[in-house]
PDB file of C-alpha atoms and ligand atoms in Angstrom:
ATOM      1  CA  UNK A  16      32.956  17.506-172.038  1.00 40.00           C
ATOM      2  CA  UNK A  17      29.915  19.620-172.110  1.00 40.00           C
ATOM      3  CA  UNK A  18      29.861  22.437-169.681  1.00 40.00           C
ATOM      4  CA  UNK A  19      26.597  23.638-170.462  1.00 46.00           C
ATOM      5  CA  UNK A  20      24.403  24.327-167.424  1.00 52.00           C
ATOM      6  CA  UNK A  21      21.611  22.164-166.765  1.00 55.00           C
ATOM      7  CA  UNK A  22      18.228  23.665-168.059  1.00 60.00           C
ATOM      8  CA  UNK A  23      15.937  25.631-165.820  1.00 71.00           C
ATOM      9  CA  UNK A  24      12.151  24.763-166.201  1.00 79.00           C
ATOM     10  CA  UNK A  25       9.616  26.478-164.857  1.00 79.00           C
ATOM     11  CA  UNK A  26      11.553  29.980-164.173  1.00 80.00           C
ATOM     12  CA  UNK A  27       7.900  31.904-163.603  1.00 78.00           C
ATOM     13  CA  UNK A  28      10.174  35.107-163.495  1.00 72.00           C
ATOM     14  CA  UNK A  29      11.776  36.138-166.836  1.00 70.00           C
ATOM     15  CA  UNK A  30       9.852  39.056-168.081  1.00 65.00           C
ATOM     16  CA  UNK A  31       9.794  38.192-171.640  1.00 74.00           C
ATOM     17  CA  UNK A  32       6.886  38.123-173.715  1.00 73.00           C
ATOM     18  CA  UNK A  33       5.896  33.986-173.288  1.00 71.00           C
ATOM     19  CA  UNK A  34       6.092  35.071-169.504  1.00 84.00           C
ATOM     20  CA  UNK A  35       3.485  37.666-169.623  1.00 87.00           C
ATOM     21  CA  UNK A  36       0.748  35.491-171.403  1.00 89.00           C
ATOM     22  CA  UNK A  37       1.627  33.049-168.118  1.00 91.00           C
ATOM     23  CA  UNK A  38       1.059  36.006-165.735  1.00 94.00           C
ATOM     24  CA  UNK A  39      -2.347  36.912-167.130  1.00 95.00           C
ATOM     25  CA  UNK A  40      -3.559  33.282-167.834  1.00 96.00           C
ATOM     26  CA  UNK A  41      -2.982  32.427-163.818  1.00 97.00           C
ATOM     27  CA  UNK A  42      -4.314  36.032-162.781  1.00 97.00           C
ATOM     28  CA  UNK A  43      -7.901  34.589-164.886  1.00 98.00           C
ATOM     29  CA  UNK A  44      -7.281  31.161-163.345  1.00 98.00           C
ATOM     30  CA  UNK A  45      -6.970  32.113-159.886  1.00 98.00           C
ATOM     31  CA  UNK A  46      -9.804  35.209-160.111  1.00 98.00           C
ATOM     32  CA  UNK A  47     -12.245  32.503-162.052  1.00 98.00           C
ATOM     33  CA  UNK A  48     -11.667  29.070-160.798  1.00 98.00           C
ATOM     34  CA  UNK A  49     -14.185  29.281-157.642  1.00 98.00           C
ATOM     35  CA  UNK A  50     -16.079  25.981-156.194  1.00 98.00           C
ATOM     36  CA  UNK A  51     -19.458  27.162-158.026  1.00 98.00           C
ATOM     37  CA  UNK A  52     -17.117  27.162-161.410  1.00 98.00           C
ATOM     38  CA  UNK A  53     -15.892  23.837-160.946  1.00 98.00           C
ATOM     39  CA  UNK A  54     -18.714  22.162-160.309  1.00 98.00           C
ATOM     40  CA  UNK A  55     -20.538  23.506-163.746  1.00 98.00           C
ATOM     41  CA  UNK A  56     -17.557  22.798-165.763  1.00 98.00           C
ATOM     42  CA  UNK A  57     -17.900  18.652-164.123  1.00 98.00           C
ATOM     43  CA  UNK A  58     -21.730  18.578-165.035  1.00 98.00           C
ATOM     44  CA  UNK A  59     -21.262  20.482-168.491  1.00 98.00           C
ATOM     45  CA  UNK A  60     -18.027  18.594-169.937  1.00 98.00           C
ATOM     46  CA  UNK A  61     -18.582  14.923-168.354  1.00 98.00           C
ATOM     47  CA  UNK A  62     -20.997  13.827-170.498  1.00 98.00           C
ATOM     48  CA  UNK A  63     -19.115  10.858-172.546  1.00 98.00           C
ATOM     49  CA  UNK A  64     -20.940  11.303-175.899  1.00 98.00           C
ATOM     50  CA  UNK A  65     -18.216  12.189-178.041  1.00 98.00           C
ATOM     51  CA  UNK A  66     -16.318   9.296-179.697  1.00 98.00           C
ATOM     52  CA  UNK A  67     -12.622   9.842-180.576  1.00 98.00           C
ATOM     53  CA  UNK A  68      -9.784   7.655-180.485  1.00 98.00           C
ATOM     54  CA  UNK A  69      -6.875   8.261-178.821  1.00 97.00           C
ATOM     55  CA  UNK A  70      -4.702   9.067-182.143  1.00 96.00           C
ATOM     56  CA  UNK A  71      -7.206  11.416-183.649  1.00 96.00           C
ATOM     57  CA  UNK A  72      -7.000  13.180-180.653  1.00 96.00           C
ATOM     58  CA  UNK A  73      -2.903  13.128-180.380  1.00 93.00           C
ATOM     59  CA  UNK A  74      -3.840  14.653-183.781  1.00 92.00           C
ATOM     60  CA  UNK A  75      -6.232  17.773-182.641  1.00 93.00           C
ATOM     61  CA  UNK A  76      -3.477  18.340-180.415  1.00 91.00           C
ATOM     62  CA  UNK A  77      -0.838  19.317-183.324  1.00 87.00           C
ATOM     63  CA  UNK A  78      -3.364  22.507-182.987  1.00 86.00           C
ATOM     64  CA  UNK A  79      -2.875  23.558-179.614  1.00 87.00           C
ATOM     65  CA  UNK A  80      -0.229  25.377-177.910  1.00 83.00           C
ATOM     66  CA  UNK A  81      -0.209  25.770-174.302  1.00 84.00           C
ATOM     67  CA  UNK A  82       0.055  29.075-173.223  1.00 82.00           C
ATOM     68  CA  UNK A  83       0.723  28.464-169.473  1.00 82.00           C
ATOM     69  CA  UNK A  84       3.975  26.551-169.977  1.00 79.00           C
ATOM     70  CA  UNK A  85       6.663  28.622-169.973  1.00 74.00           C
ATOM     71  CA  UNK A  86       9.287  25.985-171.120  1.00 74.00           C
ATOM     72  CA  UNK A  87       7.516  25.017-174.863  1.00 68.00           C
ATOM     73  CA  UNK A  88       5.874  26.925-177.561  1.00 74.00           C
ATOM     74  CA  UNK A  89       5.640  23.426-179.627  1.00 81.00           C
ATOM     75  CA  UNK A  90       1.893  22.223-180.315  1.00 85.00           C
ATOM     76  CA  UNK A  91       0.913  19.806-177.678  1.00 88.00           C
ATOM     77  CA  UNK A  92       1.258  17.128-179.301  1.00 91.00           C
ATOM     78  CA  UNK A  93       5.339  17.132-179.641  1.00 91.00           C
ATOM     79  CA  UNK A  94       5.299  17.734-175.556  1.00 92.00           C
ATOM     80  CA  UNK A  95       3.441  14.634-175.422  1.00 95.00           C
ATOM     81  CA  UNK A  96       5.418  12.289-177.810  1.00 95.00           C
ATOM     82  CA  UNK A  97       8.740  13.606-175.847  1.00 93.00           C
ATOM     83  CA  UNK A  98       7.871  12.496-172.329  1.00 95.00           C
ATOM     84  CA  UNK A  99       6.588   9.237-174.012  1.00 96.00           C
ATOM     85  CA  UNK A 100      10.340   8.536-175.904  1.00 95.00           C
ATOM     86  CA  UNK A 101      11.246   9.835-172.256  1.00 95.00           C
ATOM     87  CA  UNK A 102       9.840   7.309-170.489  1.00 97.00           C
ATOM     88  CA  UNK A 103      10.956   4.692-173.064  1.00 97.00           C
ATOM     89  CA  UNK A 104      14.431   5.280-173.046  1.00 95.00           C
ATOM     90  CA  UNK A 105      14.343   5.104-169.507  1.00 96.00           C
ATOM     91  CA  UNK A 106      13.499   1.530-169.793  1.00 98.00           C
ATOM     92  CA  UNK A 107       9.819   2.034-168.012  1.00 98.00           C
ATOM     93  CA  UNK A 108       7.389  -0.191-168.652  1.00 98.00           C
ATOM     94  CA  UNK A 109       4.772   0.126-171.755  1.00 98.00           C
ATOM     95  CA  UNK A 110       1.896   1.613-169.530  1.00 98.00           C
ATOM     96  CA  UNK A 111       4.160   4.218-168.466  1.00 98.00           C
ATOM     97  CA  UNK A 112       5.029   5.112-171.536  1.00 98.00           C
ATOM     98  CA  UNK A 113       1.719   5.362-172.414  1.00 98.00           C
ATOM     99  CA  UNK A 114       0.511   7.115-169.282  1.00 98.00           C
ATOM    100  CA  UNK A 115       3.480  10.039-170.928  1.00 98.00           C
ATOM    101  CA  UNK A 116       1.860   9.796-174.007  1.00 98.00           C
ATOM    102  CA  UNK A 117      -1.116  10.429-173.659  1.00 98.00           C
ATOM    103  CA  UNK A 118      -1.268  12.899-169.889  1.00 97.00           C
ATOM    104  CA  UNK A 119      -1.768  16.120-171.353  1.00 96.00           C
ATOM    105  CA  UNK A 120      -4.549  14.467-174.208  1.00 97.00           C
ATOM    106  CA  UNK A 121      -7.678  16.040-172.046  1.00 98.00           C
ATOM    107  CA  UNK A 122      -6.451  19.590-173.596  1.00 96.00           C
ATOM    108  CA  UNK A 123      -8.729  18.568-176.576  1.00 97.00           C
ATOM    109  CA  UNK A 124     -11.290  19.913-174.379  1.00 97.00           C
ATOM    110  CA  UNK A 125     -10.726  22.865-176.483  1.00 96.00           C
ATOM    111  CA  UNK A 126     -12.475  21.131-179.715  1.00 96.00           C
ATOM    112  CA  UNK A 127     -15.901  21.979-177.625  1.00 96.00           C
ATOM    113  CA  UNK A 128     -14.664  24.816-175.139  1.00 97.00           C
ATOM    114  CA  UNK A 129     -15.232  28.275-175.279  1.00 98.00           C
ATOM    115  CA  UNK A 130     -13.640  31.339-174.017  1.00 98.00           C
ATOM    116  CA  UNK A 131     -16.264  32.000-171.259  1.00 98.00           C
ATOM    117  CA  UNK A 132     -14.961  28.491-169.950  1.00 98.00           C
ATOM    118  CA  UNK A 133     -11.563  29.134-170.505  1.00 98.00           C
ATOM    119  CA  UNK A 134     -11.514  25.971-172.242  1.00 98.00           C
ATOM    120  CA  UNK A 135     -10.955  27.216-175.633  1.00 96.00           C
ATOM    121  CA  UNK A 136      -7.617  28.052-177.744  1.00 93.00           C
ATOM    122  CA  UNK A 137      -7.688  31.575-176.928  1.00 93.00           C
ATOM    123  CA  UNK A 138      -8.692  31.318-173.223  1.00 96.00           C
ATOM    124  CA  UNK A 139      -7.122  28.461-171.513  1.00 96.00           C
ATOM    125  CA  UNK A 140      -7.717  29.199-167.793  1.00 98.00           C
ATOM    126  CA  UNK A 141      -9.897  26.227-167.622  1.00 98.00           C
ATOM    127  CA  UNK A 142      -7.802  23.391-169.536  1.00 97.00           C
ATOM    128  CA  UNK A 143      -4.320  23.772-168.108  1.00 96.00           C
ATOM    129  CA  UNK A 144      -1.610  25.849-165.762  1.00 96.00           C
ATOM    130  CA  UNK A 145      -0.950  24.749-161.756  1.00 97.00           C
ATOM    131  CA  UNK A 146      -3.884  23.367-160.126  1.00 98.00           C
ATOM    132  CA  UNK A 147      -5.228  23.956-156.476  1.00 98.00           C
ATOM    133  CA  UNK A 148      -8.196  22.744-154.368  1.00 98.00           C
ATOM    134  CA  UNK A 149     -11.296  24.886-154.507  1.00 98.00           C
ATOM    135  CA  UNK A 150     -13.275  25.646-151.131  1.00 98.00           C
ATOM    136  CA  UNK A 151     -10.171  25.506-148.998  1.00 98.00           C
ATOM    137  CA  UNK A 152      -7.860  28.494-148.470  1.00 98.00           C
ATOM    138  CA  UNK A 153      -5.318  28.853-151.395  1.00 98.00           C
ATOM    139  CA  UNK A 154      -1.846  28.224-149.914  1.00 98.00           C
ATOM    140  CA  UNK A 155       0.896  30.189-150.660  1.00 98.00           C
ATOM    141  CA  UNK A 156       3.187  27.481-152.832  1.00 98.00           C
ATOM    142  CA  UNK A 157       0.665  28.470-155.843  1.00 98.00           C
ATOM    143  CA  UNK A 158       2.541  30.155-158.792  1.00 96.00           C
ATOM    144  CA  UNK A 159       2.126  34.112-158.158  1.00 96.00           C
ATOM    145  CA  UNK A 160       0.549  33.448-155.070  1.00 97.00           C
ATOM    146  CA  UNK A 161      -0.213  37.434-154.989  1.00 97.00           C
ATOM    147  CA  UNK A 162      -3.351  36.554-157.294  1.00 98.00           C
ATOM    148  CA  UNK A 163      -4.318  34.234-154.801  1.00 98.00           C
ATOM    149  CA  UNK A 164      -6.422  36.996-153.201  1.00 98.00           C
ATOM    150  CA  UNK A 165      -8.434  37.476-156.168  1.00 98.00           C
ATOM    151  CA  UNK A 166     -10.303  34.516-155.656  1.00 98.00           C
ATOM    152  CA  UNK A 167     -14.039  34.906-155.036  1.00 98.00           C
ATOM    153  CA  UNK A 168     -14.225  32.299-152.858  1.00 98.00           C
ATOM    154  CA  UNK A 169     -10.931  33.546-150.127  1.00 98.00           C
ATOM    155  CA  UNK A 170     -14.211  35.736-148.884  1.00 98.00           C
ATOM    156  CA  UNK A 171     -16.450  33.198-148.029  1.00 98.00           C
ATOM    157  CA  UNK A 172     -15.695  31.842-144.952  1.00 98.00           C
ATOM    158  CA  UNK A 173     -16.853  28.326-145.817  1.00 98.00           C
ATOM    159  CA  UNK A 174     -14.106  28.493-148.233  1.00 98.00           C
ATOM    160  CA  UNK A 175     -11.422  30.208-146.662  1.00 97.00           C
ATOM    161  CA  UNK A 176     -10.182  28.364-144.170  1.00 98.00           C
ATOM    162  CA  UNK A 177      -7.140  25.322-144.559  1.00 98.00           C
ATOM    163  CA  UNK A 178      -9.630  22.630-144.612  1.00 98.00           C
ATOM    164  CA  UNK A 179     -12.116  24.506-145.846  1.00 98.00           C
ATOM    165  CA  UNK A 180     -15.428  22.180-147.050  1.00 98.00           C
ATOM    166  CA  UNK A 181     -14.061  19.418-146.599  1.00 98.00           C
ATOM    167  CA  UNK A 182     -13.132  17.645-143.480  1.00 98.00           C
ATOM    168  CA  UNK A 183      -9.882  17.406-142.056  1.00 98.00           C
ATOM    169  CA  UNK A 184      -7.739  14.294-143.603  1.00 98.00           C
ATOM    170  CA  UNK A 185     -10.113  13.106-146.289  1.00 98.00           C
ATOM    171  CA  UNK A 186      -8.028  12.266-148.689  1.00 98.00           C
ATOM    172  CA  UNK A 187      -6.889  14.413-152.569  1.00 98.00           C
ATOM    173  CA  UNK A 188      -9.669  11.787-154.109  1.00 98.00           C
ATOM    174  CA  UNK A 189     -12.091  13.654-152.149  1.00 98.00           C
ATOM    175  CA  UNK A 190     -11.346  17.350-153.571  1.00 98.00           C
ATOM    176  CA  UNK A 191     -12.194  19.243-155.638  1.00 98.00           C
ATOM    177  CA  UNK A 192      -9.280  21.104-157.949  1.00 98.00           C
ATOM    178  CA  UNK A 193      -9.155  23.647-160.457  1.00 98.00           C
ATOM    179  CA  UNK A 194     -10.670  22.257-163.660  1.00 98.00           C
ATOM    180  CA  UNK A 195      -8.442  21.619-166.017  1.00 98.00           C
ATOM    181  CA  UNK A 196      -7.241  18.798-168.265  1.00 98.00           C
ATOM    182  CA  UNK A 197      -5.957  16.511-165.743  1.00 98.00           C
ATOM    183  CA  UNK A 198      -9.399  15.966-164.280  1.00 98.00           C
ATOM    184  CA  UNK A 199     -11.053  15.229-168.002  1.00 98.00           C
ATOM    185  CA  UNK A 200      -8.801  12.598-169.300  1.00 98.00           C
ATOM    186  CA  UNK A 201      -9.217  11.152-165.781  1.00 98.00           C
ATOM    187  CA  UNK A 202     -12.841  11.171-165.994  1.00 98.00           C
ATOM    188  CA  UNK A 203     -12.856  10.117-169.586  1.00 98.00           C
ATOM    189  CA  UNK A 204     -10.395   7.205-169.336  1.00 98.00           C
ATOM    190  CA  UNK A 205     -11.648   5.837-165.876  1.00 98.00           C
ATOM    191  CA  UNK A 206     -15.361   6.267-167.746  1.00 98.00           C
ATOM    192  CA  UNK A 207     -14.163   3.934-170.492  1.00 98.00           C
ATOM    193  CA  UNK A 208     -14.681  -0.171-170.199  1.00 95.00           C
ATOM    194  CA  UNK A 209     -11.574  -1.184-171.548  1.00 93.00           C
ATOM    195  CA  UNK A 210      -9.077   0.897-169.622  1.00 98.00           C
ATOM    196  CA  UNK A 211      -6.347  -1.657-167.759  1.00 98.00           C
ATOM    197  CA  UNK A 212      -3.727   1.375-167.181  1.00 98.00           C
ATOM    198  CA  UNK A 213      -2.705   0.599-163.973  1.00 98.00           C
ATOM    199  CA  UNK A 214      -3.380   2.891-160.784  1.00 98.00           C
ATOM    200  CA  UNK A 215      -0.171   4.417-160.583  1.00 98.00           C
ATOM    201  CA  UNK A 216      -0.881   5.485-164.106  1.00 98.00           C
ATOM    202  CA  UNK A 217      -4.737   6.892-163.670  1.00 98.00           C
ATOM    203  CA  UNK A 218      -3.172   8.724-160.685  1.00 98.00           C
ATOM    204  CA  UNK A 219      -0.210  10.453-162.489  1.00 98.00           C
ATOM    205  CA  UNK A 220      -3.046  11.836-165.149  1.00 98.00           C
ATOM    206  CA  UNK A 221      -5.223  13.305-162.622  1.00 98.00           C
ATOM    207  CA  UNK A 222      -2.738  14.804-160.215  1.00 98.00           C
ATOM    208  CA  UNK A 223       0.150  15.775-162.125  1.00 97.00           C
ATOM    209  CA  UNK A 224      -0.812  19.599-162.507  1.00 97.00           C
ATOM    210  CA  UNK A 225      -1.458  19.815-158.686  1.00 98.00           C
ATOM    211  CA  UNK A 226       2.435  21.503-157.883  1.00 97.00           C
ATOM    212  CA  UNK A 227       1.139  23.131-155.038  1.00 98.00           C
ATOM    213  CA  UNK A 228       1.098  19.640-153.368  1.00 98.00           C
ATOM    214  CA  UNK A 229       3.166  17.056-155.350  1.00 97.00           C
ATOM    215  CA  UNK A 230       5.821  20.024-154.951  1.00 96.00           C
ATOM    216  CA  UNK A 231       4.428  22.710-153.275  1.00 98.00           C
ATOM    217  CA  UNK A 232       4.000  20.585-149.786  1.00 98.00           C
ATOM    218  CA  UNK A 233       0.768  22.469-149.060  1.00 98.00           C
ATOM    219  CA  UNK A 234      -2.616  21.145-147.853  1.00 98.00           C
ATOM    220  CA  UNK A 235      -1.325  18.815-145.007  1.00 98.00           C
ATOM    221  CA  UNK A 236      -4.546  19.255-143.167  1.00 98.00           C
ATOM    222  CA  UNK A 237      -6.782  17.689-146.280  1.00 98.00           C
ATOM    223  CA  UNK A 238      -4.112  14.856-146.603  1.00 98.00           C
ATOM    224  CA  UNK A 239      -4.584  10.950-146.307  1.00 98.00           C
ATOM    225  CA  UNK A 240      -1.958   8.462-145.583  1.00 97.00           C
ATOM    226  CA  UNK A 241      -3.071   6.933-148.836  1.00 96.00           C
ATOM    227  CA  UNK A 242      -1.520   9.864-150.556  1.00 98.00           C
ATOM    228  CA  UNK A 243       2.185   9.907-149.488  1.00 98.00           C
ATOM    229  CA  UNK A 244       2.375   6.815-151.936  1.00 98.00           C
ATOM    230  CA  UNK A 245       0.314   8.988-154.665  1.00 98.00           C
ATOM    231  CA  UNK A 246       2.987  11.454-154.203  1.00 98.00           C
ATOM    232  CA  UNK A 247       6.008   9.245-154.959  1.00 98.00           C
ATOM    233  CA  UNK A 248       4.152   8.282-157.941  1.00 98.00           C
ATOM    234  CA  UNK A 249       3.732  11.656-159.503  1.00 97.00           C
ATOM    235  CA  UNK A 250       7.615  12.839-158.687  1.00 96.00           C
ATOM    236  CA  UNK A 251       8.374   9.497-160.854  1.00 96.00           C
ATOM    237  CA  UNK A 252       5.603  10.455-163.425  1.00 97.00           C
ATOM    238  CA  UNK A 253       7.039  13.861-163.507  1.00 95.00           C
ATOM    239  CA  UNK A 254      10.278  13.557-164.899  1.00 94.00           C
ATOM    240  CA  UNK A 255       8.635  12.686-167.899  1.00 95.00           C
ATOM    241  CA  UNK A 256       6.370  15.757-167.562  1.00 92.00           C
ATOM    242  CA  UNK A 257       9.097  18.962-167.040  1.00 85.00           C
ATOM    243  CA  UNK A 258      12.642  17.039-168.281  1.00 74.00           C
ATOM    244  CA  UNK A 259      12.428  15.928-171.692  1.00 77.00           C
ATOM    245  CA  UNK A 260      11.256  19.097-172.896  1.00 77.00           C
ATOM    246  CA  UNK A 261      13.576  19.903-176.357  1.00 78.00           C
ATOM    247  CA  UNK A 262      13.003  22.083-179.306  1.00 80.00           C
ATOM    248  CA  UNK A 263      13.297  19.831-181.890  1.00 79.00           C
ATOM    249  CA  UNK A 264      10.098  17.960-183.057  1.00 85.00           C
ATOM    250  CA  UNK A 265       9.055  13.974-183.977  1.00 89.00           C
ATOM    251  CA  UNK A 266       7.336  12.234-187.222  1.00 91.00           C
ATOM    252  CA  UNK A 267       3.857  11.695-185.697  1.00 90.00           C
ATOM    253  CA  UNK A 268       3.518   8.887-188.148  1.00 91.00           C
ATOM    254  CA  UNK A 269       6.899   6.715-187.584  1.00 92.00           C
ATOM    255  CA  UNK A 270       5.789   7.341-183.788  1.00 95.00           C
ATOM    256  CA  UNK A 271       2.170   6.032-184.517  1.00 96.00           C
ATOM    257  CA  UNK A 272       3.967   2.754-185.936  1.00 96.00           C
ATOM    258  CA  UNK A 273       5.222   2.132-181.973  1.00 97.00           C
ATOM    259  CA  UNK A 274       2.974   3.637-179.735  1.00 98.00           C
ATOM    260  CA  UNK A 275      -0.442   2.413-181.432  1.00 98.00           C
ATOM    261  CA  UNK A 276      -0.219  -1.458-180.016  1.00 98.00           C
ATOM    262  CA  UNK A 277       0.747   0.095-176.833  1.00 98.00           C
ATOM    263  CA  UNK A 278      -2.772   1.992-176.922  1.00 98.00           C
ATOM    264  CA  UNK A 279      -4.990  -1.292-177.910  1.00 98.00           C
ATOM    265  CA  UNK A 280      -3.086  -3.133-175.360  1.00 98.00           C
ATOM    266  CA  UNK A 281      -4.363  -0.772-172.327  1.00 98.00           C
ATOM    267  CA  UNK A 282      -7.648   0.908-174.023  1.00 98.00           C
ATOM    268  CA  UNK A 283      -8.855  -1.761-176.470  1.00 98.00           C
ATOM    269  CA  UNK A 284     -10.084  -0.747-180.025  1.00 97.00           C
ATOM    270  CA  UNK A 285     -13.135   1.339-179.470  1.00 97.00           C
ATOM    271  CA  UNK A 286     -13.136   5.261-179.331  1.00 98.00           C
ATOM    272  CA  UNK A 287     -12.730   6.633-176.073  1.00 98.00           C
ATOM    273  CA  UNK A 288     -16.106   9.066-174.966  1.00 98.00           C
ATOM    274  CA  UNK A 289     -15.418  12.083-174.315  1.00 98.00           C
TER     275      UNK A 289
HETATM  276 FE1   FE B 304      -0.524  18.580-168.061  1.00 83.47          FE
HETATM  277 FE1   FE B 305       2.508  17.727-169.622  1.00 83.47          FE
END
């Protein structure tokens, strides 16, 4: 019998050197991400010009390591074929398994970001980490919530309240979060004709960086009832997410061989726009 402890994910404290790069990337993301930041990141990446398919963009992602995750120094793409073999071995359905697969696939915002944007390889405060809702007062569950002061915006007072801009009770399709990832593939995928992922998959991409929420329990002023049943969809989405996390990497190919009719199935045969 094994009596090694269960692994601890997301341990924000150790004081190694992965840890520091995490400090600093959500000291830029919490001093940069502002309302006014957001909403030129949504007008200058949604544009749906760029073909790719989703492969050659599982691909790109060999490329990219994330440096706000504290639990993986893998490239992306090795995260994102684990929570897929995850979910499979779970016995959840083929759009799950997809949803696992391809979650984290807006990160190849980074093949057209830049480090102003913190969208690029070196300067990721605008593709991934925690996400929170800008124009309402940052809540305390947020990962080093002492950086939460550095935000611009916690001086405006249109901004700084709990419900901020918005009104009470309307609802997390209604905000506006950090940009990030999440909010891209969402975009992209809900942009493109063929998409039949079902709901409970489209929401577990766009929401499944927003901890201070889904596990934070903040924001209960901007909350509808609609979104108790979004958050039981995320905690089952994010097993997948933090638990299958593992050293050891998989073939890309021999996984290419399962996962590809999976992929036409949901998203058809044409190139997603990106
Ligand atoms: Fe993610
Ligand atoms: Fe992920």
């Amino acid at each position: 019998m094994s009596t090694e402890a269960a692994p601890q994910f997301r341990d924000y404290a150790k004081a190694d050197t992965i840890s520091l790069a995490v400090r600093d990337h959500y000291r830029k993301m919490r001093e940069r991400q502002t309302v006014d930041y957001v909403q030129r990141m949504k007008k200058k990446y949604l544009t749906f010009d760029k073909p790719m398919h989703v492969w050659d963009a599982m691909e790109r992602l060999n490329a990219l390591v994330d440096v706000s995750d504290p639990d993986l120094d893998l490239p992306n793409v090795q995260h994102l074929i684990q929570a897929a073999e995850g979910a499979r071995e779970a016995g959840e359905p083929d759009w799950m398994q997809l949803v696992a697969l391809i979650h984290d696939m807006g990160k190849v915002m980074y093949l057209w970001g830049s480090d102003e944007d913190g969208t690029s390889q070196a300067e990721q405060w605008g593709l991934v980490g925690d996400i929170f809702v800008v124009g309402a007062r940052l809540p305390d569950s947020c990962v080093y919530p002492q950086f939460n002061e550095l935000n611009p915006d916690m001086q405006d007072p249109r901004y700084n309240t709990p419900t901020g801009m918005y009104q009470p009770h309307c609802g997390l399709d209604n905000l506006e979060l950090a940009w990030g990832h999440d909010e891209y593939l969402y975009q992209v995928l809900k942009n493109h004709k063929g998409n039949t992922i079902p709901e409970q998959g489209m929401v577990s991409v766009r929401y499944h960086s927003f901890y201070p929420w889904h596990t934070g329990n903040s924001y209960t002023e901007l909350l509808s009832e609609k979104d108790a049943q979004y958050k039981e969809w995320i905690k089952s989405f994010n097993r997948f997410d933090l638990y299958t996390k593992r050293p050891e990497s998989f073939d890309l190919d021999s996984m290419k061989a399962y996962y590809q009719p999976i992929i036409e199935k949901y998203l058809g045969t044409e190139p997603l726009y990106w």
